[in-house]
Amino acid sequence: MTATAATASTTSAAATASTTSAAADRRTSTAGEIADELCAVVCDSLRRRDQREKARRYVRGLLSTPGRKSFRNMAGDIGGTASEQSLHHFVTGSTWAWQPVRAALAGCLEAAAGPPPAWVAQPMAIPRSGAHSVGVEHRFDPHRERMFRGQQAFGTWFTSAGVVTPVGWELLLPGSSYEESAVGAVLATVRRAGGAAAERPVVLDIRGIGTRSTMNRFAEAGVPVVARVAAGVGAGAGAGNRFLVRDAAVPGFGGGERGPAEILRSVKALGAPVEWTDAGGAARSSWAVGVRVMMPDPAVARRRELLLVGEWGAGAGGPAAELVGMWVTDLVRTPVGAVVRLTKGGLRVEAVAGASGRAVGLRDYSGRGLGGWHRHVTLASVAHAAVALAGLERDPRA
């Protein structure tokens, strides 16, 4: 390469880097402006003006600080090291309530982005090597099917056509029930949202959570639900749940309790292709079938008809061999294809929870107190919403 060519190449690379940096700065600026507008509304429940200002600065720090969003890093980025103690106390030692902030955030999102077709609940594993952070244990992550040491959180996500962002959180504490923590978290979020939002279905994209107790809890709350029974299943998967086939035209009717995989495989040939769009906007196809079932329950009043849905990959005009997803829902009058498409909200959540979750520090709180963790993830959710809404402004199809 000649010196002239090398100089031109260097100049071009520098120009590209400058353009990329400028684009990133514009995005951060836009997200920051939206964050200020959000904070003015969602932090209105904070009683003191100085608290509302600290909340705004904290959210701004989450957006602008590169790398890990520790108190020290954010203080150095937004106000000098002298403000580190102030930020720390505002999150860990203050008493402001995070629940009204989350409820107001859900309302702002619906006003800005339109109503979500469904809420999506998904677990979030937070690896931690230390022993002093709240909720840290050596535990199994059923969503990823592996052991890890750290915190297990459950997020409830707002998923409209253009925005995917969290609005509710719970942390699994030592000795607490995995299922109870997950179910309790999402029901609390939906109740706080109130109004029509509380009537929208919840997609529980959490492995093996479609149990009788979960379905009963949602029925008692009057909230429609689509709950994952299992995914990537083997012969014995889902054995903890047994169903009675309620459709007289389906094999197994009147034959007693059966496992979900067994029921679905017996009616696989009755399914049909279902078209859906993946997290990247590409058209996909699955083979799906639905069967009317009932979960046996000692209490006659709680016995009700449900829809068991199975999904296979589709290829060459028919189903693949592997059953890739099983779901149970009380949306018994909803077409199977529509149910499958609802479940794909989990793919959108998973796609953004990694990169954008890291960008605003959803996993970065390492304090010892549960209240501090909740305040941090609440403000990180406001920052995440600002980023999501900035993306919506640029491209409504995003």
CSV table of N, CA, C and O in Angstrom, one decimal, residues 273 285-287 312-321:
chain,number,residue,atom,x,y,z
A,273,PRO,N,-49.5,-25.1,9.8
A,273,PRO,CA,-48.4,-24.1,9.9
A,273,PRO,C,-48.9,-22.8,10.5
A,273,PRO,O,-50.0,-22.4,10.3
A,285,SER,N,-41.8,-19.7,10.4
A,285,SER,CA,-43.0,-20.6,10.3
A,285,SER,C,-42.8,-21.8,11.3
A,285,SER,O,-41.7,-22.3,11.5
A,286,SER,N,-43.9,-22.1,12.0
A,286,SER,CA,-43.9,-23.3,12.9
A,286,SER,C,-45.1,-24.1,12.6
A,286,SER,O,-46.0,-23.7,11.9
A,287,TRP,N,-45.0,-25.3,13.1
A,287,TRP,CA,-46.2,-26.2,13.0
A,287,TRP,C,-46.8,-26.3,14.4
A,287,TRP,O,-46.1,-26.6,15.4
A,312,TRP,N,-43.9,-27.2,16.9
A,312,TRP,CA,-42.7,-27.9,16.3
A,312,TRP,C,-42.1,-26.9,15.2
A,312,TRP,O,-42.8,-26.0,14.7
A,313,GLY,N,-40.9,-27.1,14.9
A,313,GLY,CA,-40.3,-26.4,13.8
A,313,GLY,C,-41.0,-26.9,12.5
A,313,GLY,O,-41.4,-28.0,12.4
A,314,ALA,N,-41.1,-26.0,11.5
A,314,ALA,CA,-41.7,-26.4,10.3
A,314,ALA,C,-40.7,-26.4,9.2
A,314,ALA,O,-39.8,-25.6,9.1
A,315,GLY,N,-40.8,-27.4,8.3
A,315,GLY,CA,-39.9,-27.5,7.2
A,315,GLY,C,-40.5,-28.4,6.1
A,315,GLY,O,-41.2,-29.4,6.4
A,316,ALA,N,-40.3,-28.1,4.8
A,316,ALA,CA,-40.8,-28.9,3.7
A,316,ALA,C,-42.3,-29.1,3.8
A,316,ALA,O,-42.8,-30.2,3.5
A,317,GLY,N,-43.0,-28.1,4.3
A,317,GLY,CA,-44.5,-28.2,4.4
A,317,GLY,C,-45.1,-29.0,5.5
A,317,GLY,O,-46.3,-29.2,5.6
A,318,GLY,N,-44.2,-29.5,6.4
A,318,GLY,CA,-44.7,-30.3,7.5
A,318,GLY,C,-43.9,-30.0,8.8
A,318,GLY,O,-43.0,-29.2,8.8
A,319,PRO,N,-44.2,-30.7,9.9
A,319,PRO,CA,-43.6,-30.4,11.1
A,319,PRO,C,-42.2,-31.2,11.2
A,319,PRO,O,-42.0,-32.2,10.6
A,320,ALA,N,-41.3,-30.6,11.9
A,320,ALA,CA,-40.0,-31.2,12.2
A,320,ALA,C,-40.3,-32.3,13.3
A,320,ALA,O,-41.4,-32.3,13.9
A,321,ALA,N,-39.2,-33.0,13.6
A,321,ALA,CA,-39.4,-34.1,14.6
A,321,ALA,C,-39.5,-33.6,16.0
A,321,ALA,O,-40.2,-34.2,16.8
